[in-house]
Each structure stands twice: as C-alpha cells, then as structure tokens.
PDB file of C-alpha atoms in Angstrom:
ATOM      1  CA  UNK A  21     115.662 103.032  88.255  1.00 51.00           C
ATOM      2  CA  UNK A  22     118.743 103.704  86.143  1.00 50.00           C
ATOM      3  CA  UNK A  23     119.027 100.029  85.345  1.00 53.00           C
ATOM      4  CA  UNK A  24     115.402  99.925  84.173  1.00 59.00           C
ATOM      5  CA  UNK A  25     115.905 102.936  81.872  1.00 66.00           C
ATOM      6  CA  UNK A  26     118.988 101.314  80.394  1.00 65.00           C
ATOM      7  CA  UNK A  27     117.092  98.173  79.614  1.00 70.00           C
ATOM      8  CA  UNK A  28     114.323 100.148  77.910  1.00 72.00           C
ATOM      9  CA  UNK A  29     116.955 102.042  75.899  1.00 69.00           C
ATOM     10  CA  UNK A  30     118.562  98.804  74.806  1.00 68.00           C
ATOM     11  CA  UNK A  31     115.167  97.450  73.811  1.00 68.00           C
ATOM     12  CA  UNK A  32     114.414 100.619  71.849  1.00 72.00           C
ATOM     13  CA  UNK A  33     117.765 100.282  70.080  1.00 72.00           C
ATOM     14  CA  UNK A  34     117.064  96.656  69.273  1.00 73.00           C
ATOM     15  CA  UNK A  35     113.635  97.582  67.906  1.00 73.00           C
ATOM     16  CA  UNK A  36     115.203 100.363  65.871  1.00 76.00           C
ATOM     17  CA  UNK A  37     117.766  97.990  64.373  1.00 76.00           C
ATOM     18  CA  UNK A  38     115.008  95.471  63.702  1.00 75.00           C
ATOM     19  CA  UNK A  39     112.852  98.054  61.937  1.00 75.00           C
ATOM     20  CA  UNK A  40     115.892  99.296  60.037  1.00 77.00           C
ATOM     21  CA  UNK A  41     116.610  95.773  58.780  1.00 79.00           C
ATOM     22  CA  UNK A  42     112.957  95.341  57.810  1.00 79.00           C
ATOM     23  CA  UNK A  43     113.007  98.702  56.049  1.00 80.00           C
ATOM     24  CA  UNK A  44     116.188  97.776  54.166  1.00 79.00           C
ATOM     25  CA  UNK A  45     114.668  94.432  53.221  1.00 80.00           C
ATOM     26  CA  UNK A  46     111.490  96.184  52.006  1.00 79.00           C
ATOM     27  CA  UNK A  47     113.533  98.738  50.056  1.00 80.00           C
ATOM     28  CA  UNK A  48     115.533  95.944  48.454  1.00 81.00           C
ATOM     29  CA  UNK A  49     112.346  94.081  47.583  1.00 82.00           C
ATOM     30  CA  UNK A  50     110.868  97.318  46.165  1.00 81.00           C
ATOM     31  CA  UNK A  51     113.972  97.911  44.027  1.00 81.00           C
ATOM     32  CA  UNK A  52     113.777  94.343  42.757  1.00 84.00           C
ATOM     33  CA  UNK A  53     110.102  94.795  41.886  1.00 79.00           C
ATOM     34  CA  UNK A  54     110.878  98.094  40.125  1.00 81.00           C
ATOM     35  CA  UNK A  55     113.671  96.441  38.168  1.00 82.00           C
ATOM     36  CA  UNK A  56     111.371  93.569  37.177  1.00 81.00           C
ATOM     37  CA  UNK A  57     108.687  96.066  36.176  1.00 81.00           C
ATOM     38  CA  UNK A  58     111.150  98.015  33.984  1.00 81.00           C
ATOM     39  CA  UNK A  59     112.279  94.758  32.405  1.00 82.00           C
ATOM     40  CA  UNK A  60     108.672  93.840  31.646  1.00 80.00           C
ATOM     41  CA  UNK A  61     108.016  97.267  30.096  1.00 79.00           C
ATOM     42  CA  UNK A  62     111.179  96.991  27.992  1.00 81.00           C
ATOM     43  CA  UNK A  63     110.174  93.500  26.840  1.00 83.00           C
ATOM     44  CA  UNK A  64     106.688  94.776  26.042  1.00 83.00           C
ATOM     45  CA  UNK A  65     108.065  97.695  23.998  1.00 83.00           C
ATOM     46  CA  UNK A  66     110.414  95.360  22.138  1.00 83.00           C
ATOM     47  CA  UNK A  67     107.547  92.957  21.420  1.00 81.00           C
ATOM     48  CA  UNK A  68     105.388  95.848  20.210  1.00 83.00           C
ATOM     49  CA  UNK A  69     108.147  97.085  17.912  1.00 83.00           C
ATOM     50  CA  UNK A  70     108.625  93.566  16.520  1.00 84.00           C
ATOM     51  CA  UNK A  71     104.887  93.234  15.987  1.00 83.00           C
ATOM     52  CA  UNK A  72     104.760  96.576  14.136  1.00 84.00           C
ATOM     53  CA  UNK A  73     107.751  95.534  12.032  1.00 84.00           C
ATOM     54  CA  UNK A  74     106.101  92.227  11.114  1.00 85.00           C
ATOM     55  CA  UNK A  75     102.858  94.069  10.385  1.00 82.00           C
ATOM     56  CA  UNK A  76     104.744  96.440   8.043  1.00 81.00           C
ATOM     57  CA  UNK A  77     106.385  93.496   6.254  1.00 83.00           C
ATOM     58  CA  UNK A  78     102.977  91.854   5.911  1.00 82.00           C
ATOM     59  CA  UNK A  79     101.542  95.056   4.407  1.00 82.00           C
ATOM     60  CA  UNK A  80     104.465  95.320   1.973  1.00 81.00           C
ATOM     61  CA  UNK A  81     104.052  91.678   0.995  1.00 81.00           C
ATOM     62  CA  UNK A  82     100.328  92.197   0.409  1.00 82.00           C
ATOM     63  CA  UNK A  83     101.060  95.278  -1.709  1.00 79.00           C
ATOM     64  CA  UNK A  84     103.625  93.366  -3.778  1.00 81.00           C
ATOM     65  CA  UNK A  85     101.137  90.540  -4.216  1.00 81.00           C
ATOM     66  CA  UNK A  86      98.471  92.974  -5.448  1.00 82.00           C
ATOM     67  CA  UNK A  87     101.008  94.538  -7.841  1.00 80.00           C
ATOM     68  CA  UNK A  88     101.945  91.110  -9.198  1.00 81.00           C
ATOM     69  CA  UNK A  89      98.268  90.253  -9.667  1.00 84.00           C
ATOM     70  CA  UNK A  90      97.743  93.514 -11.560  1.00 80.00           C
ATOM     71  CA  UNK A  91     100.795  92.866 -13.743  1.00 79.00           C
ATOM     72  CA  UNK A  92      99.562  89.348 -14.404  1.00 79.00           C
ATOM     73  CA  UNK A  93      96.192  90.704 -15.535  1.00 81.00           C
ATOM     74  CA  UNK A  94      97.942  93.194 -17.853  1.00 79.00           C
ATOM     75  CA  UNK A  95     100.182  90.483 -19.312  1.00 80.00           C
ATOM     76  CA  UNK A  96      97.172  88.217 -19.751  1.00 80.00           C
ATOM     77  CA  UNK A  97      95.298  90.970 -21.594  1.00 78.00           C
ATOM     78  CA  UNK A  98      98.308  91.672 -23.825  1.00 76.00           C
ATOM     79  CA  UNK A  99      98.640  87.955 -24.532  1.00 75.00           C
ATOM     80  CA  UNK A 100      94.988  87.755 -25.544  1.00 80.00           C
ATOM     81  CA  UNK A 101      95.435  90.788 -27.819  1.00 77.00           C
ATOM     82  CA  UNK A 102      98.539  89.271 -29.380  1.00 75.00           C
ATOM     83  CA  UNK A 103      96.706  85.984 -29.854  1.00 77.00           C
ATOM     84  CA  UNK A 104      93.877  87.814 -31.579  1.00 78.00           C
ATOM     85  CA  UNK A 105      96.371  89.727 -33.718  1.00 74.00           C
ATOM     86  CA  UNK A 106      98.065  86.447 -34.609  1.00 74.00           C
ATOM     87  CA  UNK A 107      94.720  84.983 -35.671  1.00 78.00           C
ATOM     88  CA  UNK A 108      94.078  88.055 -37.805  1.00 75.00           C
ATOM     89  CA  UNK A 109      97.541  87.798 -39.366  1.00 72.00           C
ATOM     90  CA  UNK A 110      96.942  84.116 -40.096  1.00 74.00           C
ATOM     91  CA  UNK A 111      93.684  85.017 -41.810  1.00 77.00           C
ATOM     92  CA  UNK A 112      95.451  87.756 -43.782  1.00 71.00           C
ATOM     93  CA  UNK A 113      98.151  85.315 -44.878  1.00 69.00           C
ATOM     94  CA  UNK A 114      95.433  82.899 -45.925  1.00 72.00           C
ATOM     95  CA  UNK A 115      93.776  85.675 -47.920  1.00 73.00           C
ATOM     96  CA  UNK A 116      97.136  86.503 -49.524  1.00 66.00           C
ATOM     97  CA  UNK A 117      97.570  82.859 -50.499  1.00 66.00           C
ATOM     98  CA  UNK A 118      94.071  82.795 -51.951  1.00 72.00           C
ATOM     99  CA  UNK A 119      94.762  85.974 -53.921  1.00 68.00           C
ATOM    100  CA  UNK A 120      98.070  84.549 -55.157  1.00 65.00           C
ATOM    101  CA  UNK A 121      96.423  81.278 -56.166  1.00 69.00           C
ATOM    102  CA  UNK A 122      93.705  83.194 -57.954  1.00 69.00           C
ATOM    103  CA  UNK A 123      96.293  85.303 -59.762  1.00 63.00           C
ATOM    104  CA  UNK A 124      98.250  82.171 -60.713  1.00 65.00           C
ATOM    105  CA  UNK A 125      95.068  80.564 -62.021  1.00 67.00           C
ATOM    106  CA  UNK A 126      94.237  83.643 -64.061  1.00 60.00           C
ATOM    107  CA  UNK A 127      97.780  83.776 -65.478  1.00 57.00           C
ATOM    108  CA  UNK A 128      97.490  80.112 -66.397  1.00 58.00           C
ATOM    109  CA  UNK A 129      94.145  80.839 -67.967  1.00 54.00           C
ATOM    110  CA  UNK A 130      95.738  83.567 -70.074  1.00 53.00           C
ATOM    111  CA  UNK A 131      98.582  81.252 -71.088  1.00 54.00           C
ATOM    112  CA  UNK A 132      96.080  78.612 -72.104  1.00 54.00           C
ATOM    113  CA  UNK A 133      94.245  81.184 -74.200  1.00 53.00           C
ATOM    114  CA  UNK A 134      97.501  82.225 -75.849  1.00 53.00           C
ATOM    115  CA  UNK A 135      98.278  78.613 -76.610  1.00 50.00           C
ATOM    116  CA  UNK A 136      94.793  78.143 -78.021  1.00 50.00           C
ATOM    117  CA  UNK A 137      95.228  81.303 -80.086  1.00 51.00           C
ATOM    118  CA  UNK A 138      98.541  80.040 -81.470  1.00 52.00           C
ATOM    119  CA  UNK A 139      97.054  76.613 -82.117  1.00 47.00           C
ATOM    120  CA  UNK A 140      94.125  77.992 -84.066  1.00 48.00           C
ATOM    121  CA  UNK A 141      96.379  80.409 -85.926  1.00 49.00           C
ATOM    122  CA  UNK A 142      98.682  77.606 -87.044  1.00 47.00           C
ATOM    123  CA  UNK A 143      96.282  74.676 -87.394  1.00 43.00           C
ATOM    124  CA  UNK A 144      92.967  76.127 -88.363  1.00 50.00           C
ATOM    125  CA  UNK A 145      94.232  78.836 -90.625  1.00 53.00           C
ATOM    126  CA  UNK A 146      92.639  81.852 -88.899  1.00 56.00           C
ATOM    127  CA  UNK A 147      92.793  85.095 -90.736  1.00 62.00           C
ATOM    128  CA  UNK A 148      95.041  87.843 -89.430  1.00 67.00           C
ATOM    129  CA  UNK A 149      91.972  89.906 -88.499  1.00 70.00           C
ATOM    130  CA  UNK A 150      90.517  87.088 -86.400  1.00 66.00           C
ATOM    131  CA  UNK A 151      93.858  86.402 -84.748  1.00 67.00           C
ATOM    132  CA  UNK A 152      94.292  90.120 -83.962  1.00 72.00           C
ATOM    133  CA  UNK A 153      90.799  90.282 -82.449  1.00 72.00           C
ATOM    134  CA  UNK A 154      91.548  87.267 -80.214  1.00 71.00           C
ATOM    135  CA  UNK A 155      94.876  88.744 -79.104  1.00 70.00           C
ATOM    136  CA  UNK A 156      93.226  92.085 -78.337  1.00 75.00           C
ATOM    137  CA  UNK A 157      90.561  90.368 -76.220  1.00 72.00           C
ATOM    138  CA  UNK A 158      93.169  88.336 -74.334  1.00 70.00           C
ATOM    139  CA  UNK A 159      95.212  91.478 -73.610  1.00 70.00           C
ATOM    140  CA  UNK A 160      92.064  93.182 -72.360  1.00 69.00           C
ATOM    141  CA  UNK A 161      91.378  90.227 -70.064  1.00 70.00           C
ATOM    142  CA  UNK A 162      95.011  90.377 -68.913  1.00 69.00           C
ATOM    143  CA  UNK A 163      94.730  94.076 -68.011  1.00 71.00           C
ATOM    144  CA  UNK A 164      91.447  93.533 -66.161  1.00 73.00           C
ATOM    145  CA  UNK A 165      92.885  90.584 -64.206  1.00 71.00           C
ATOM    146  CA  UNK A 166      96.077  92.471 -63.339  1.00 70.00           C
ATOM    147  CA  UNK A 167      94.074  95.521 -62.174  1.00 74.00           C
ATOM    148  CA  UNK A 168      91.840  93.248 -60.091  1.00 73.00           C
ATOM    149  CA  UNK A 169      94.868  91.625 -58.436  1.00 73.00           C
ATOM    150  CA  UNK A 170      96.401  95.040 -57.656  1.00 75.00           C
ATOM    151  CA  UNK A 171      93.117  96.209 -56.154  1.00 76.00           C
ATOM    152  CA  UNK A 172      92.872  93.077 -54.010  1.00 74.00           C
ATOM    153  CA  UNK A 173      96.466  93.484 -52.827  1.00 74.00           C
ATOM    154  CA  UNK A 174      95.828  97.151 -51.939  1.00 76.00           C
ATOM    155  CA  UNK A 175      92.660  96.304 -50.008  1.00 76.00           C
ATOM    156  CA  UNK A 176      94.465  93.473 -48.216  1.00 76.00           C
ATOM    157  CA  UNK A 177      97.336  95.784 -47.248  1.00 74.00           C
ATOM    158  CA  UNK A 178      94.867  98.346 -45.871  1.00 73.00           C
ATOM    159  CA  UNK A 179      93.093  95.660 -43.830  1.00 74.00           C
ATOM    160  CA  UNK A 180      96.388  94.384 -42.412  1.00 71.00           C
ATOM    161  CA  UNK A 181      97.396  97.918 -41.394  1.00 71.00           C
ATOM    162  CA  UNK A 182      93.973  98.531 -39.845  1.00 69.00           C
ATOM    163  CA  UNK A 183      94.050  95.348 -37.739  1.00 66.00           C
ATOM    164  CA  UNK A 184      97.660  95.948 -36.837  1.00 64.00           C
ATOM    165  CA  UNK A 185      96.887  99.407 -35.449  1.00 64.00           C
ATOM    166  CA  UNK A 186      93.681  98.200 -33.798  1.00 64.00           C
ATOM    167  CA  UNK A 187      95.078  95.199 -31.917  1.00 57.00           C
ATOM    168  CA  UNK A 188      98.602  96.397 -31.205  1.00 57.00           C
ATOM    169  CA  UNK A 189      99.657  97.715 -27.818  1.00 54.00           C
ATOM    170  CA  UNK A 190     100.677 101.315 -27.343  1.00 53.00           C
ATOM    171  CA  UNK A 191     104.369 100.390 -27.463  1.00 52.00           C
ATOM    172  CA  UNK A 192     103.925  98.538 -30.753  1.00 52.00           C
ATOM    173  CA  UNK A 193     101.940 101.358 -32.354  1.00 53.00           C
ATOM    174  CA  UNK A 194     105.038 103.538 -32.066  1.00 53.00           C
ATOM    175  CA  UNK A 195     106.677 101.394 -34.736  1.00 55.00           C
ATOM    176  CA  UNK A 196     103.831 102.158 -37.154  1.00 52.00           C
ATOM    177  CA  UNK A 197     103.508 105.868 -36.370  1.00 56.00           C
ATOM    178  CA  UNK A 198     107.118 107.096 -36.243  1.00 59.00           C
ATOM    179  CA  UNK A 199     106.638 109.424 -39.196  1.00 57.00           C
ATOM    180  CA  UNK A 200     103.408 110.805 -37.711  1.00 61.00           C
ATOM    181  CA  UNK A 201     105.100 111.419 -34.343  1.00 64.00           C
ATOM    182  CA  UNK A 202     108.029 113.154 -36.070  1.00 68.00           C
ATOM    183  CA  UNK A 203     105.705 115.509 -37.958  1.00 67.00           C
ATOM    184  CA  UNK A 204     103.713 116.279 -34.813  1.00 68.00           C
ATOM    185  CA  UNK A 205     106.884 117.035 -32.846  1.00 71.00           C
ATOM    186  CA  UNK A 206     108.065 119.398 -35.572  1.00 74.00           C
ATOM    187  CA  UNK A 207     104.667 121.122 -35.625  1.00 72.00           C
ATOM    188  CA  UNK A 208     104.662 121.430 -31.816  1.00 73.00           C
ATOM    189  CA  UNK A 209     108.146 122.930 -31.895  1.00 75.00           C
ATOM    190  CA  UNK A 210     106.967 125.487 -34.442  1.00 79.00           C
ATOM    191  CA  UNK A 211     103.878 126.284 -32.323  1.00 74.00           C
ATOM    192  CA  UNK A 212     106.045 126.866 -29.246  1.00 75.00           C
ATOM    193  CA  UNK A 213     108.046 129.487 -31.095  1.00 81.00           C
ATOM    194  CA  UNK A 214     104.814 131.155 -32.233  1.00 80.00           C
ATOM    195  CA  UNK A 215     103.664 131.229 -28.618  1.00 75.00           C
ATOM    196  CA  UNK A 216     106.891 132.865 -27.424  1.00 77.00           C
ATOM    197  CA  UNK A 217     106.690 135.393 -30.254  1.00 82.00           C
ATOM    198  CA  UNK A 218     103.118 136.300 -29.302  1.00 76.00           C
ATOM    199  CA  UNK A 219     104.171 136.559 -25.654  1.00 77.00           C
ATOM    200  CA  UNK A 220     106.947 139.037 -26.541  1.00 79.00           C
ATOM    201  CA  UNK A 221     104.476 141.103 -28.588  1.00 78.00           C
ATOM    202  CA  UNK A 222     102.109 141.109 -25.627  1.00 74.00           C
ATOM    203  CA  UNK A 223     104.844 142.348 -23.310  1.00 74.00           C
ATOM    204  CA  UNK A 224     105.657 145.095 -25.788  1.00 75.00           C
ATOM    205  CA  UNK A 225     102.037 146.268 -25.935  1.00 70.00           C
ATOM    206  CA  UNK A 226     101.686 145.972 -22.180  1.00 71.00           C
ATOM    207  CA  UNK A 227     104.756 147.910 -21.047  1.00 68.00           C
ATOM    208  CA  UNK A 228     105.997 150.058 -23.961  1.00 71.00           C
ATOM    209  CA  UNK A 229     102.836 151.389 -25.540  1.00 66.00           C
ATOM    210  CA  UNK A 230     100.229 153.747 -24.163  1.00 62.00           C
ATOM    211  CA  UNK A 231      98.030 154.456 -27.184  1.00 69.00           C
ATOM    212  CA  UNK A 232      96.137 151.164 -26.802  1.00 67.00           C
ATOM    213  CA  UNK A 233      93.343 150.910 -24.277  1.00 75.00           C
ATOM    214  CA  UNK A 234      93.213 148.535 -21.368  1.00 76.00           C
ATOM    215  CA  UNK A 235      90.573 146.463 -23.197  1.00 80.00           C
ATOM    216  CA  UNK A 236      92.940 145.682 -26.052  1.00 76.00           C
ATOM    217  CA  UNK A 237      95.563 144.582 -23.543  1.00 74.00           C
ATOM    218  CA  UNK A 238      92.996 142.398 -21.758  1.00 79.00           C
ATOM    219  CA  UNK A 239      92.069 140.746 -25.069  1.00 80.00           C
ATOM    220  CA  UNK A 240      95.739 140.089 -25.811  1.00 75.00           C
ATOM    221  CA  UNK A 241      96.205 138.630 -22.360  1.00 76.00           C
ATOM    222  CA  UNK A 242      93.221 136.287 -22.831  1.00 81.00           C
ATOM    223  CA  UNK A 243      94.584 135.173 -26.219  1.00 77.00           C
ATOM    224  CA  UNK A 244      97.986 134.413 -24.699  1.00 75.00           C
ATOM    225  CA  UNK A 245      96.411 132.437 -21.848  1.00 76.00           C
ATOM    226  CA  UNK A 246      94.032 130.263 -23.923  1.00 80.00           C
ATOM    227  CA  UNK A 247      96.475 129.744 -26.822  1.00 74.00           C
ATOM    228  CA  UNK A 248      98.100 126.525 -25.422  1.00 72.00           C
ATOM    229  CA  UNK A 249      94.674 125.026 -24.683  1.00 76.00           C
ATOM    230  CA  UNK A 250      93.237 125.740 -28.135  1.00 78.00           C
ATOM    231  CA  UNK A 251      96.088 125.318 -30.607  1.00 74.00           C
ATOM    232  CA  UNK A 252      96.758 121.622 -29.987  1.00 72.00           C
ATOM    233  CA  UNK A 253      93.155 120.435 -30.657  1.00 78.00           C
ATOM    234  CA  UNK A 254      93.074 122.663 -33.745  1.00 79.00           C
ATOM    235  CA  UNK A 255      96.395 121.208 -34.882  1.00 74.00           C
ATOM    236  CA  UNK A 256      95.120 117.654 -34.401  1.00 75.00           C
ATOM    237  CA  UNK A 257      91.893 118.373 -36.303  1.00 82.00           C
ATOM    238  CA  UNK A 258      93.851 119.899 -39.208  1.00 80.00           C
ATOM    239  CA  UNK A 259      96.216 116.939 -39.254  1.00 75.00           C
ATOM    240  CA  UNK A 260      93.288 114.465 -39.357  1.00 79.00           C
ATOM    241  CA  UNK A 261      91.627 116.529 -42.084  1.00 83.00           C
ATOM    242  CA  UNK A 262      94.767 116.508 -44.263  1.00 80.00           C
ATOM    243  CA  UNK A 263      95.139 112.762 -43.716  1.00 76.00           C
ATOM    244  CA  UNK A 264      91.508 112.303 -44.756  1.00 78.00           C
ATOM    245  CA  UNK A 265      92.130 114.296 -47.956  1.00 81.00           C
ATOM    246  CA  UNK A 266      95.371 112.426 -48.586  1.00 74.00           C
ATOM    247  CA  UNK A 267      93.545 109.084 -48.303  1.00 72.00           C
ATOM    248  CA  UNK A 268      91.666 109.953 -51.509  1.00 72.00           C
ATOM    249  CA  UNK A 269      94.815 111.040 -53.343  1.00 71.00           C
ATOM    250  CA  UNK A 270      97.150 108.275 -52.147  1.00 58.00           C
ATOM    251  CA  UNK A 271      95.911 105.503 -54.507  1.00 49.00           C
ATOM    252  CA  UNK A 272      96.531 107.842 -57.449  1.00 42.00           C
TER     253      UNK A 272
END
C-alpha cells in the first residue's frame, strides 16, 4: 500500500516537472512572440515616419516647383513688357531720326535760299528793297521751321515719357517718379503733424473743458477718427489737379 502511494507520488512529481517544462517552454515562446511583435510595431512606426518624411519632402518640392513656375510666368511677362518697350523706343528713335533728317533738309533748304539770294543780289542786280524782302521771307521761313522742329521734339519727348511710364515695371517707375515720391513724403509728414496737433486739441477739449457739450466732443472725435481715411485721397486729388494745371503752364 505504501509502495503504491510512493509510486503515484513519483508519477505526480514527474507530471509536475513535465508540465513545468512545458509551461516554461510556452512562456519562452510567448516572450519570443511578444518580442517579435514589438519589433514589427517598431519597424512599422519607423516606416510610417519615413513615409511621412518623404511625403513632406514631396509637398515641399511641389511647392517649390509651383513657386518657380509662378516666377517664370512673372519673368516672362516682364520680358514681354521690356520687349514691347524696346520696340516703342526703337520707333521713337526712328521718329527722332526722321525729325532730325527733316530739320537738316529744312536747314539745307534755307542755305540754298540764302545762296540763291546772294546769287541774285550779285549777278542779277536786285535792288536793296527786293533783297531785303527776300531776306525777310527767308528769316520768317527759318523761324517757322525752327518752331516746328521744337514742337515736334517736345511732342516726341512727351510720347517717350508716356510709353516709358506705361510699359515700365513698378521698380523702373521709381526712377521716373523720384521727385513726385519726395514731394508726397514731405506732404505726408506734414499731414501727420497736423493729425497729432488735432489729436492734442481733442484731448484738451475732452478732459480740460466743460463748457462744450457732449455733441461737440462727439463731432471732434468723429473728425479725428475719419481724418486718416479722408486726407490722403484729398491730397492725391489736389496733387493731380495741380499737375493738370501745371501741364498747361509748363510749355510756357
């Protein structure tokens, strides 16, 4: 009986050791699987981060490409404008050459008339009255021709300035409007001081006087608020008006 119980105890111990080994083997296999799973997750996260990084670089590259395309379009437009301006300048130079040739022809015409006048005076025996009349007529023609050339040169200069301002870029227009910009800056500086002066007067009426009603103070407040929005358009209109008046007086 005791021997039988001992055998069963030994068998139970053997089974326990067997199950313990199987449990250890299963635990080891489970740890290995968990480690492999963590490695896979880490690899997946790394791959996702790399994909996001590549996607960001692709977006940046696409943005740079769009910026370069936009800059190319701007440069192309500026080139077309400069080409048009060059064509206009070529035409203006051609007109200048034509005007110069015309002036040279007219001067030669006057010289020929003077030579003819001298020839007739010496060879044909013109009277002093006839010679004086011819000289007077030639001088009149000379004055008319000279005035016509000056008028053509003035009109040509105005056309060149008009095309230059019309087809130039904003950066190039600065070179033609430096005096205008200087005057506007001086006027704006003066207007700023007027604004501060009015603001000080408003503060004086608002805090240090009591004989004025609240309506007068409200009106002053409204004037102070709308002054910056109104004075600059008025200034620009006045400046354009004075330039318009000056355009009639400038040729004089």
